[in-house]
Coordinates of C-alpha atoms in Angstrom, one line a residue:
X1 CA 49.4 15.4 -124.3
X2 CA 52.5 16.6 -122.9
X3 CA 53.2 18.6 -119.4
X4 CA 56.4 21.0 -118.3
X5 CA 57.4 20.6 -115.1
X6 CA 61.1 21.3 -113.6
X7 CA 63.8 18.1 -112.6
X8 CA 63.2 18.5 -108.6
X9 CA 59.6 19.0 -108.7
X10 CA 59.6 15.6 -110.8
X11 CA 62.1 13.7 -108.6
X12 CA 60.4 15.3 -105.2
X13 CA 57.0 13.6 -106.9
X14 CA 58.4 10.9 -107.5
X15 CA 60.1 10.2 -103.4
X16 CA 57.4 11.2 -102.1
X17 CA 54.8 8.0 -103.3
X18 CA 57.7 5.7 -104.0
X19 CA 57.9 3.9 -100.3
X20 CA 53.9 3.4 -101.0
X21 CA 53.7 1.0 -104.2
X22 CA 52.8 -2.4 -104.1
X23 CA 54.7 -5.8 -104.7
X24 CA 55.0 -7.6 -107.8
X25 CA 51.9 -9.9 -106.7
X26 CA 49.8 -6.8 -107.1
X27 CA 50.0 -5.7 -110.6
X28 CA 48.3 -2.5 -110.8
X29 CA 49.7 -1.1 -107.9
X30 CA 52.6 -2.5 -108.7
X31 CA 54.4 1.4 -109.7
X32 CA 53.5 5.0 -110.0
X33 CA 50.4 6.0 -111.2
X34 CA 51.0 9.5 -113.3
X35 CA 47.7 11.7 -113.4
X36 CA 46.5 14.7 -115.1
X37 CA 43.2 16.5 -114.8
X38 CA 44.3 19.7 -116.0
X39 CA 45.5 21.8 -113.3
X40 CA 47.6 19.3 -111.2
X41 CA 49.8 17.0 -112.1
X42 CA 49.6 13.9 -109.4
X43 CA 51.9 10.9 -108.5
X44 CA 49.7 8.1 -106.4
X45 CA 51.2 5.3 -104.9
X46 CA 49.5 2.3 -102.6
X47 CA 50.2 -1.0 -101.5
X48 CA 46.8 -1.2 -100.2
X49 CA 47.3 -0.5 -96.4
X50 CA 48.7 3.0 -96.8
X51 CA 47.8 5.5 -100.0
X52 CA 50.1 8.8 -101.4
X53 CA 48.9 11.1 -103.0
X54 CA 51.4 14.3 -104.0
X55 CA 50.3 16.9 -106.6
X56 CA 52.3 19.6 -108.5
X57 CA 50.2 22.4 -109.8
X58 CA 50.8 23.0 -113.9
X59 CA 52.3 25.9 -115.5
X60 CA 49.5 28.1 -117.4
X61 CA 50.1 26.4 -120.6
X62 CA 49.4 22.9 -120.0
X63 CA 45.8 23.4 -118.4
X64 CA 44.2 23.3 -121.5
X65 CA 44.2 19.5 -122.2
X66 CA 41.6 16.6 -121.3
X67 CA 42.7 14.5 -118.2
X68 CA 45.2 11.3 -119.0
X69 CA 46.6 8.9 -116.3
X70 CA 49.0 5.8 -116.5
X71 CA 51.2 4.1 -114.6
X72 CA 54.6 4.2 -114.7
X73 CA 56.1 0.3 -113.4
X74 CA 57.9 0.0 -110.4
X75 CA 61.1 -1.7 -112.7
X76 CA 61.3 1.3 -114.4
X77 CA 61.4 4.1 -111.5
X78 CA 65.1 3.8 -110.1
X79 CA 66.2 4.4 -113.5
X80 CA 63.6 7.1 -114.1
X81 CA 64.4 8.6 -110.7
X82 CA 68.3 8.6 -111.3
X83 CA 67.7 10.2 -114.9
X84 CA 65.7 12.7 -113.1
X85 CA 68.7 13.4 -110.7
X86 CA 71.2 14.0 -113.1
X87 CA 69.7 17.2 -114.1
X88 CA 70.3 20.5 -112.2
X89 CA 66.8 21.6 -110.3
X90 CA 65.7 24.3 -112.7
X91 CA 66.0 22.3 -116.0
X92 CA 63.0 22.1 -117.0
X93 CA 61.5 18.3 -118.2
X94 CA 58.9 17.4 -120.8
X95 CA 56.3 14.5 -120.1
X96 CA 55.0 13.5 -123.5
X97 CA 52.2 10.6 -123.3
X98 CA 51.7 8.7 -126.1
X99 CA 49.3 5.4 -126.5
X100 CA 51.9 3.0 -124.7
X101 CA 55.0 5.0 -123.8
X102 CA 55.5 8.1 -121.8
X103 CA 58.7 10.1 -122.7
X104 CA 60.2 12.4 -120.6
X105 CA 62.6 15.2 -122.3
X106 CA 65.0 17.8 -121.4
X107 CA 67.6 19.8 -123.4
X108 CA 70.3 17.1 -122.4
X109 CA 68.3 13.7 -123.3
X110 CA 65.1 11.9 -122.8
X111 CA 64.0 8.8 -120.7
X112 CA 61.6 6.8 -122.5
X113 CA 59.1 4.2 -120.3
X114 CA 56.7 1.5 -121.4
X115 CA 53.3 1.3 -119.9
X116 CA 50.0 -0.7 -120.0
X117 CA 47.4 2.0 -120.6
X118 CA 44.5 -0.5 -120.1
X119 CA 45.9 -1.0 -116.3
X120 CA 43.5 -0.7 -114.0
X121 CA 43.8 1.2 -110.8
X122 CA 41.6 2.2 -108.1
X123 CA 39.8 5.5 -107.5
X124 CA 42.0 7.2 -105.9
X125 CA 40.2 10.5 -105.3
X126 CA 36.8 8.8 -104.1
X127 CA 38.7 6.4 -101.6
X128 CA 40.1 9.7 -100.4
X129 CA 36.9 11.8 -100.2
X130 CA 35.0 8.8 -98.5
X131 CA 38.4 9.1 -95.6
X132 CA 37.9 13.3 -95.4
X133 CA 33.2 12.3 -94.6
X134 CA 34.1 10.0 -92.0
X135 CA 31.9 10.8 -89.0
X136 CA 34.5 11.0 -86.0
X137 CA 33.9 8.2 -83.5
X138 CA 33.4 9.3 -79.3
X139 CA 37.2 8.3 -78.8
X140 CA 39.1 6.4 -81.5
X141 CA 41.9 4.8 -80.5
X142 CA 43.4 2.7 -83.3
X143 CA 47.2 0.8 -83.6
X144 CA 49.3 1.3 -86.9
X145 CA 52.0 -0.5 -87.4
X146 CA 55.5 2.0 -87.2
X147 CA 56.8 0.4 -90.5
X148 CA 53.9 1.7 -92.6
X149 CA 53.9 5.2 -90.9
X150 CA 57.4 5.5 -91.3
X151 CA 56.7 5.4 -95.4
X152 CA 55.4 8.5 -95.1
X153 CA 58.8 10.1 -94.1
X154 CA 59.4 11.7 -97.1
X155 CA 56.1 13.7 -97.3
X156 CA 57.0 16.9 -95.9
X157 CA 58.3 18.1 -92.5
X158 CA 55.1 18.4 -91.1
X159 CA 51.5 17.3 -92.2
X160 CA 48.2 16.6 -90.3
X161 CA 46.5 13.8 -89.0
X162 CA 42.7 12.9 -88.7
X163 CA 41.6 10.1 -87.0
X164 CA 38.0 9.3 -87.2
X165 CA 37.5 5.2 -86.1
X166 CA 39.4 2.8 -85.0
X167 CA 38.9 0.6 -87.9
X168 CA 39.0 3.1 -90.7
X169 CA 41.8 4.8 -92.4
X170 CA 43.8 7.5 -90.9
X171 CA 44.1 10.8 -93.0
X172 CA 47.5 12.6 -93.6
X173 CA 47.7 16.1 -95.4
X174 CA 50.1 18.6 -96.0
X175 CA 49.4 21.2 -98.9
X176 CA 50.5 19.4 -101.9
X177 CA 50.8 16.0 -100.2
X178 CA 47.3 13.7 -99.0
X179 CA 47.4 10.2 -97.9
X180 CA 45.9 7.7 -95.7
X181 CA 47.1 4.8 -93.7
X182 CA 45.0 2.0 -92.6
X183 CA 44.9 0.9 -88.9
X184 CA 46.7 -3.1 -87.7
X185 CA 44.3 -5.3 -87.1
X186 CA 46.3 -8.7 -86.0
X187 CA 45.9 -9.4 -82.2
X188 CA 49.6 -8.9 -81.4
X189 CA 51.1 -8.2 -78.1
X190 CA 50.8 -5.2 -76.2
X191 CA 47.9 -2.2 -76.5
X192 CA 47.5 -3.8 -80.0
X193 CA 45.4 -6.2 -78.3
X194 CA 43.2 -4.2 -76.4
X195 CA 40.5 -1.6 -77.8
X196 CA 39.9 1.3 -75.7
X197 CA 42.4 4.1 -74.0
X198 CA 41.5 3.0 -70.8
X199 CA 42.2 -0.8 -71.0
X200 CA 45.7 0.2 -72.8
X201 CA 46.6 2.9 -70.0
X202 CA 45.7 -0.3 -67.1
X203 CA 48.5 -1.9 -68.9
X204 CA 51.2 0.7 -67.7
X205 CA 49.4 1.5 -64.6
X206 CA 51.9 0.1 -62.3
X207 CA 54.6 2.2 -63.5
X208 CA 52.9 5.4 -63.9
X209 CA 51.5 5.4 -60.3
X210 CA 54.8 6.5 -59.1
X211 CA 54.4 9.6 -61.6
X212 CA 53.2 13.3 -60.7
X213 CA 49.8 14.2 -61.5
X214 CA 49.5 17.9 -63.7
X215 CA 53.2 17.2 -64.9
X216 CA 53.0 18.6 -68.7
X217 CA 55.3 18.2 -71.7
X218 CA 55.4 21.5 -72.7
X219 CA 56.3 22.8 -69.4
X220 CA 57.9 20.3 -67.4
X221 CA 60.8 19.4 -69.7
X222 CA 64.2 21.3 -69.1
X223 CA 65.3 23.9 -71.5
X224 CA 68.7 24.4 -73.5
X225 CA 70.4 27.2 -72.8
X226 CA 70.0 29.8 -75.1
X227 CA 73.2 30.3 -77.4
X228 CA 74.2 33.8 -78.2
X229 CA 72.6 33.0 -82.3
X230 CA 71.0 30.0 -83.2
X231 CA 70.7 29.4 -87.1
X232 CA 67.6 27.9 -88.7
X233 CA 68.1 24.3 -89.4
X234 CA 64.4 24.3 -91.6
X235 CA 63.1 26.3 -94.2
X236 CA 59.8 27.0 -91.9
X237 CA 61.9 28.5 -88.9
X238 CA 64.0 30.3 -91.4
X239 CA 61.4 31.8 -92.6
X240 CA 59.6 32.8 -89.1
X241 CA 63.0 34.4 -87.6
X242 CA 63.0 36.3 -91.2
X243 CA 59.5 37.9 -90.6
X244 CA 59.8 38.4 -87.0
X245 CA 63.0 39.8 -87.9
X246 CA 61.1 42.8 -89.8
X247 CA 58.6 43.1 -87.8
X248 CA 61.1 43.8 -84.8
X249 CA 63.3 46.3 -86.8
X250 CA 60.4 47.7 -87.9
X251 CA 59.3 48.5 -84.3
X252 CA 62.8 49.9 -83.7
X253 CA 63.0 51.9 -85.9
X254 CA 59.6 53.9 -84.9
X255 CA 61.4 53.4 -81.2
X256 CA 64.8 54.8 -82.4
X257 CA 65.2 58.6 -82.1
X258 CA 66.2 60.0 -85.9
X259 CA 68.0 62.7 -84.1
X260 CA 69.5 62.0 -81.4
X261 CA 71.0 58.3 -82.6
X262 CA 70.9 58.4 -86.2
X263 CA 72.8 55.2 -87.1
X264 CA 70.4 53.0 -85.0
X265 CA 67.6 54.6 -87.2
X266 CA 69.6 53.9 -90.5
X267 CA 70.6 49.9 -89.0
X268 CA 67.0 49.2 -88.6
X269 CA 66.1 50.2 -92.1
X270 CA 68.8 47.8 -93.6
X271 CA 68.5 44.7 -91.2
X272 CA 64.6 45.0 -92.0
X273 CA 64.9 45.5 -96.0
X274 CA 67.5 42.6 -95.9
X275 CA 65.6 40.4 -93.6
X276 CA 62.6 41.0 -96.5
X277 CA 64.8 40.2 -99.1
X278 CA 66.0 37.3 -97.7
X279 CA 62.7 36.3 -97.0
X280 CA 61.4 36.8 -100.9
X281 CA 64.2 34.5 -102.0
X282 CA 64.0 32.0 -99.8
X283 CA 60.4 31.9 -100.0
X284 CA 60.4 31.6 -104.0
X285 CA 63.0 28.9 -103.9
X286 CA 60.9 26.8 -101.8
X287 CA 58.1 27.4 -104.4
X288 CA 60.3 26.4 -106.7
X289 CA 62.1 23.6 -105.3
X290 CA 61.4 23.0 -101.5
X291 CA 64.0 20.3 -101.3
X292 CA 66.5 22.6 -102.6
X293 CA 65.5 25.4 -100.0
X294 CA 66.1 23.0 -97.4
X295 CA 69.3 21.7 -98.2
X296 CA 70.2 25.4 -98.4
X297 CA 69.0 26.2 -95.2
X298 CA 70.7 23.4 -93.7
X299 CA 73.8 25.0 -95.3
X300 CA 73.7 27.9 -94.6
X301 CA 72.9 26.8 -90.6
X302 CA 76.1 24.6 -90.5
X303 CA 78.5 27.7 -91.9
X304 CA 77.2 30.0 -89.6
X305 CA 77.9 27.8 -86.6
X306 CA 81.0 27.4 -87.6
X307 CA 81.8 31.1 -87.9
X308 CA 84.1 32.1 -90.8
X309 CA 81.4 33.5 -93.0
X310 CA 83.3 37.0 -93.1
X311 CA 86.3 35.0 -94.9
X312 CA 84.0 33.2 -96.7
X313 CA 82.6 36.1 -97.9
X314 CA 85.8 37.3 -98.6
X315 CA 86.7 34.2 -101.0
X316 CA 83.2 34.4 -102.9
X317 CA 83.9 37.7 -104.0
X318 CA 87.2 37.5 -105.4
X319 CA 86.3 34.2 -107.0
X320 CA 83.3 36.0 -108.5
X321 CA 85.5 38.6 -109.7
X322 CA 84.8 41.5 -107.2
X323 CA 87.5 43.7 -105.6
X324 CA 86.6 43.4 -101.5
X325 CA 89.9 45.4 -101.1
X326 CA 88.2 48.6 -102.4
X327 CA 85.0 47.5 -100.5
X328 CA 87.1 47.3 -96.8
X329 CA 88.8 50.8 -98.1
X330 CA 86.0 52.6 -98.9
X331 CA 83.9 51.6 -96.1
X332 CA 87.0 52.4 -93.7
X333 CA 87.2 56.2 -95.5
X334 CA 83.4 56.2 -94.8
X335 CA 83.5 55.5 -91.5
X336 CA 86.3 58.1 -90.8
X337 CA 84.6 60.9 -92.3
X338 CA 81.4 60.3 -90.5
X339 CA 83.0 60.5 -87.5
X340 CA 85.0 63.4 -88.1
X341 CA 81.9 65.3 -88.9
X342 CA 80.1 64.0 -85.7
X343 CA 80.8 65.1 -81.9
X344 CA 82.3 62.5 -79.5
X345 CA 79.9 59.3 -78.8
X346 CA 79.9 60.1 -75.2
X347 CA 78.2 63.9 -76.1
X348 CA 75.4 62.0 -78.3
X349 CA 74.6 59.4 -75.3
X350 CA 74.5 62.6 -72.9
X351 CA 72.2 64.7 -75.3
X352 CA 70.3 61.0 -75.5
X353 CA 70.0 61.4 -71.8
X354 CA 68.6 64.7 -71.9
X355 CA 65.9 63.6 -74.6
X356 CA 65.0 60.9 -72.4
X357 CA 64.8 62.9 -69.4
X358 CA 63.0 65.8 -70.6
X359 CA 60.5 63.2 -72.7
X360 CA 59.9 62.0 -69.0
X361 CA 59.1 65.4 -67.4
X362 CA 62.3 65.7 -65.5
X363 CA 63.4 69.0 -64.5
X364 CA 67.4 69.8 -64.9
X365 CA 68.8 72.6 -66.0
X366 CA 72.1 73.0 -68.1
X367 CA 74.6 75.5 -68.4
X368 CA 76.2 76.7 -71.4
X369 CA 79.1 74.5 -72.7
X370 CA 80.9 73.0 -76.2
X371 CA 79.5 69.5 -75.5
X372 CA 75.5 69.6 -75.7
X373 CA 72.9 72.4 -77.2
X374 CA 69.0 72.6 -77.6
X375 CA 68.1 72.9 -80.6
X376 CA 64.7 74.5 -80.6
X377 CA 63.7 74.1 -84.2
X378 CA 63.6 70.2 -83.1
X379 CA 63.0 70.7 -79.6
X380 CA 65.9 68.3 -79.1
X381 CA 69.1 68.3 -77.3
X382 CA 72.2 67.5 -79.9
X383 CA 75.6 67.3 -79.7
X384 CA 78.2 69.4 -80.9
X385 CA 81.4 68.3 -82.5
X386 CA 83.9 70.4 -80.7
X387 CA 85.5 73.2 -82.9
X388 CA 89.6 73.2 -83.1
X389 CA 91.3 76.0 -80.6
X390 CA 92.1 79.2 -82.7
X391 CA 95.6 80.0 -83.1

């Protein structure tokens, strides 16, 4: 029985359960339980208040085997995790189970662990399913303790929560991440101690009284001002201000007027195909390895608000072995002998005008002159690029 499965995807597995295994006094939760069932591989973690659950999906080749689960003891996963580190994110790492020792493999060495295959540990996926069949109570209001939700900060950035009683287990779930925390029960101080909304919100009566009724969060707190560019500091936003990003220059460009302003027209064609592009890549990496995408992102966010990225760019490509010499030369030489073919920029805006005006239903009428001409092929007004004096 052995699964594929790249050296971030492992090591992301492996962060996100690790904050949820149990102490030493609890033997079989004492680690990481590793499960297969042939199309997911899981890691599951719990210390019996709070449960992780996070799940890679397997490569076509290593569905076709019959399900296996150990677990892999907590004395062993710093190591296993710091193997795990040491290789780059697309190496790719073998998990080979065999009757009391799982071996993980890659071209550069292997990691060999111990286990107790007779260890027990709990159903997992029916504790889970009973959680998602919970009937939702009239108005739960359960306490958790801060310490056990804060084990859940390595999930994901974001992940939902259902609460269904006050003394039942709260649900967490992201797309490859489910888990569930279990509600305090001590009588300590504060709301803990009281066991509806309404008793808890008497408690800070007092000083809310003094509060205005109707004031809301989303609307009532003052804005930043907006910089001129703000870069994506997560791969989510990065990847909304990519799609809205080609869906705007995609409107432009129906907007833009082929004719009459034919750069615009060719800009919104290249910010939307490289807004795509970018969006392709950056969605595959996070397929591939979201923690690399976001580290990336972060990146990426921090050079552009600093603001060199033109010399930047300049360094990458002679150290890849590019010439941006010839690049700046030829794009100069291009730029040159579009405008000499084109009339003045003030003639295009003033045949723009005219477009606009007569697209409006405005009457004017234009006498002959070098500058401006209908072209009635088109049915647009054009500029002309002024002819030299003959001698």
């Amino acid at each position: 029985m052995s699964i594929t499965i790249n050296a971030h995807r492992l090591g992301l597995l492996i962060d996100k359960t690790i904050n949820h295994i149990g102490d030493e006094t609890i033997k079989p939760l004492h680690g990481i339980r590793l499960d297969a069932d042939g199309r997911y591989l899981y890691t599951v973690a719990s210390d019996r208040y709070t449960l992780a659950v996070a799940r890679y999906r397997l490569n076509h080749g290593d569905t076709a085997q019959e399900p296996w689960a150990c677990t892999i003891p907590a004395a062993s996963l710093k190591a296993l995790r710091e193997w795990t580190a040491s290789h780059k994110g697309a190496v790719s790492v073998t998990i080979q189970v065999n009757d009391d020792v799982v071996v993980f493999g890659s071209e550069q060495a292997t990691f060999s662990v111990s286990v107790d295959r007779d260890l027990e540990f709990p159903d997992w996926r029916g504790l889970i399913r009973t959680i998602t069949e919970y009937a939702v109570e009239d108005e739960p209001f359960p306490a958790f303790s801060g310490a056990m939700l804060a084990r859940f900060g390595n999930t994901d950035d974001y992940f939902r929560v259902r609460v269904a009683a006050d003394q039942k287990a709260a649900l967490l779930v992201t797309e490859d991440f489910i888990g569930a925390v279990m509600p305090s029960r001590h009588a300590g101080l504060g709301p803990v101690t009281v066991e509806s909304f309404g008793a808890a919100c008497d408690l800070w009566q007092w000083t809310l009284a003094a509060g205005g009724k109707g004031v809301d969060m989303e609307t009532a707190m003052p804005e930043a001002e907006p910089p001129a560019y703000e870069a994506p500091k997560t791969v989510r936003d990065a990847g909304e201000g990519l799609l809205q990003e080609v869906l705007n220059s995609t409107d432009d460009l129906h907007a833009a007027d082929y004719h009459a302003d034919h750069d615009l027209w060719n800009a919104n064609i290249r910010i939307g195909c490289a807004a795509w592009i970018a969006y392709r890549y950056l969605d595959a990496l996070n397929q591939a390895d979201p923690r690399l995408a976001q580290q990336t992102v972060a990146d990426v966010a921090e050079e552009l608000d600093c603001g060199e990225i033109a010399e930047w760019a300049w360094d990458t490509a002679e150290s890849a072995g590019f010439d941006p010499v010839k690049w700046r030369n030829e794009h100069t030489e291009a730029v040159a002998a579009r405008r000499a073919k084109r009339a003045p920029e003030w003639a295009e805006r003033l045949a723009m005008g005219l477009n606009v005006a007569k697209a409006a239903g405005i009457g004017f009428r234009v006498e002959d002159n070098p500058h401006v001409i209908y072209d009635e092929q088109t049915e647009q007004w054009t500029a002309v690029k002024p002819e030299p004096a003959k001698v």
